[in-house]
């Protein structure tokens, strides 16, 4: 299994541009989430999904959209990038199986907004 | 807002010594987890302790949980240079969504 994969690894945007960060998992996990990590801080939840077709907001959802059309994929869309969205973005997934709360993280996407 | 806060923010020890990190949180929880993050990488799950457990071991890791004080500690025994990383506690609240709330982390440096 590849686990949780994220693309791209690095991205530079200009203010006002839009883009989609991709996240995919091959573990058949129902639960997927997006976090952002700012320097010297922990992770903050942006959006999450408990299954295909179901999404909800986290702590810091403004400026981001998500959708979940398949179990495997959970893309994060930046609608109009702002410098405040410069951060490292992590996608994570977990199952409702034997370890329902253990989250598996992708390697992250480092985003810079100029 | 940060649910968990780690203490200390940074810790530097010699190889072979023990490292202790503390985490405090604010609301009732279902479980508390510890994750490790190597520089420039994603987070890796280390250990989970449920609200009805007081202590848990995994290899060189020992986690305690005191729900009355809303605090947890992570002990790494006989540390190695490879343990150099940031360590985060994360809590899942006892109601509502499965999402985790992370603290700001402890940066551990183990000197060879």
Coordinates of N, CA, C and O in Angstrom, one line a residue, chain B residues 49-92:
Chain B
X49 N -3.9 6.5 24.1 CA -4.4 6.1 25.5 C -5.8 6.6 25.6 O -6.1 7.8 25.3
X50 N -6.7 5.8 26.1 CA -8.1 6.1 26.2 C -8.4 6.8 27.5 O -7.6 6.6 28.5
X51 N -9.5 7.4 27.6 CA -9.8 8.2 28.9 C -9.9 7.4 30.1 O -9.8 7.8 31.2
X52 N -10.2 6.1 29.9 CA -10.3 5.2 31.1 C -9.1 4.4 31.4 O -9.0 3.5 32.2
X53 N -8.0 4.8 30.7 CA -6.7 4.2 31.0 C -5.8 5.2 31.7 O -5.9 6.4 31.5
X54 N -4.9 4.7 32.5 CA -4.0 5.6 33.2 C -2.5 5.5 32.7 O -1.8 6.5 32.9
X55 N -2.2 4.4 32.2 CA -0.8 4.2 31.7 C -0.7 3.3 30.6 O -1.5 2.3 30.5
X56 N 0.2 3.5 29.6 CA 0.3 2.6 28.5 C 1.8 2.6 28.1 O 2.5 3.6 28.2
X57 N 2.2 1.4 27.6 CA 3.6 1.2 27.2 C 3.6 0.7 25.8 O 2.8 0.0 25.3
X58 N 4.7 1.2 25.1 CA 4.9 0.7 23.7 C 6.4 0.8 23.5 O 7.0 1.9 23.3
X59 N 7.1 -0.4 23.6 CA 8.6 -0.3 23.4 C 9.2 0.6 24.5 O 9.1 0.4 25.7
X60 N 10.0 1.6 24.0 CA 10.6 2.5 24.9 C 9.7 3.7 25.3 O 10.2 4.6 25.9
X61 N 8.5 3.7 24.9 CA 7.6 4.7 25.2 C 6.6 4.4 26.3 O 6.2 3.2 26.4
X62 N 6.4 5.4 27.2 CA 5.5 5.2 28.3 C 4.6 6.4 28.4 O 5.2 7.6 28.4
X63 N 3.3 6.3 28.3 CA 2.4 7.4 28.3 C 1.5 7.3 29.6 O 1.1 6.2 29.9
X64 N 1.3 8.4 30.3 CA 0.4 8.4 31.4 C -0.7 9.4 31.1 O -0.5 10.4 30.3
X65 N -1.8 9.2 31.7 CA -3.0 10.1 31.5 C -3.6 10.4 32.8 O -3.9 9.4 33.5
X66 N -3.8 11.6 33.2 CA -4.5 12.0 34.4 C -5.7 12.9 34.0 O -5.5 14.1 33.8
X67 N -6.8 12.3 33.9 CA -8.0 13.0 33.4 C -8.5 14.0 34.5 O -9.1 15.0 34.1
X68 N -8.2 13.8 35.7 CA -8.6 14.8 36.7 C -7.8 16.1 36.6 O -8.3 17.2 36.9
X69 N -6.5 16.0 36.2 CA -5.7 17.2 35.9 C -5.7 17.6 34.5 O -5.0 18.6 34.1
X70 N -6.4 16.8 33.6 CA -6.4 17.1 32.2 C -4.9 17.2 31.7 O -4.5 18.2 31.0
X71 N -4.1 16.1 31.9 CA -2.8 16.2 31.5 C -2.3 14.8 31.2 O -2.8 13.8 31.6
X72 N -1.2 14.7 30.4 CA -0.6 13.5 29.9 C 0.9 13.7 29.8 O 1.4 14.9 29.7
X73 N 1.6 12.6 30.0 CA 3.1 12.7 29.8 C 3.6 11.6 28.9 O 3.0 10.5 28.9
X74 N 4.6 11.9 28.1 CA 5.2 10.9 27.2 C 6.7 10.8 27.7 O 7.4 11.8 27.8
X75 N 7.1 9.6 28.0 CA 8.4 9.3 28.5 C 9.1 8.4 27.4 O 8.5 7.4 27.0
X76 N 10.2 8.9 26.9 CA 11.0 8.1 26.0 C 12.3 7.7 26.8 O 13.0 8.5 27.2
X77 N 12.4 6.4 27.0 CA 13.6 5.9 27.8 C 14.7 5.6 26.8 O 14.6 5.3 25.7
X78 N 15.9 5.7 27.4 CA 17.2 5.4 26.7 C 17.2 6.0 25.3 O 17.3 5.3 24.3
X79 N 17.1 7.3 25.2 CA 16.9 8.0 24.0 C 18.1 7.7 23.0 O 19.2 7.5 23.4
X80 N 17.8 7.9 21.7 CA 18.7 7.7 20.7 C 18.7 8.9 19.8 O 17.7 9.7 19.8
X81 N 19.8 9.1 19.1 CA 19.9 10.3 18.1 C 18.7 10.2 17.2 O 18.1 11.3 16.8
X82 N 18.2 9.0 16.8 CA 17.1 8.9 15.8 C 15.8 9.4 16.4 O 14.8 9.5 15.7
X83 N 15.7 9.6 17.8 CA 14.5 10.1 18.4 C 14.4 11.6 18.2 O 13.3 12.2 18.6
X84 N 15.4 12.2 17.7 CA 15.3 13.7 17.4 C 14.1 14.0 16.5 O 14.1 13.5 15.4
X85 N 13.2 14.8 16.9 CA 12.0 15.1 16.2 C 11.1 16.0 17.0 O 11.5 16.4 18.1
X86 N 10.0 16.4 16.5 CA 9.0 17.1 17.2 C 7.9 16.1 17.6 O 7.5 15.3 16.8
X87 N 7.4 16.3 18.8 CA 6.4 15.4 19.4 C 5.1 16.2 19.7 O 5.2 17.2 20.4
X88 N 4.0 15.7 19.2 CA 2.7 16.4 19.4 C 1.7 15.5 20.2 O 1.6 14.3 19.9
X89 N 1.0 16.1 21.1 CA -0.1 15.4 21.6 C -1.4 15.8 20.9 O -1.4 17.0 20.4
X90 N -2.3 15.0 20.8 CA -3.6 15.3 20.1 C -4.7 14.6 20.8 O -4.6 13.5 21.3
X91 N -5.8 15.3 21.0 CA -6.9 14.8 21.7 C -8.1 14.7 20.8 O -8.4 15.5 19.9
X92 N -8.9 13.6 21.1 CA -10.2 13.5 20.5 C -11.2 13.7 21.6 O -11.2 13.1 22.7

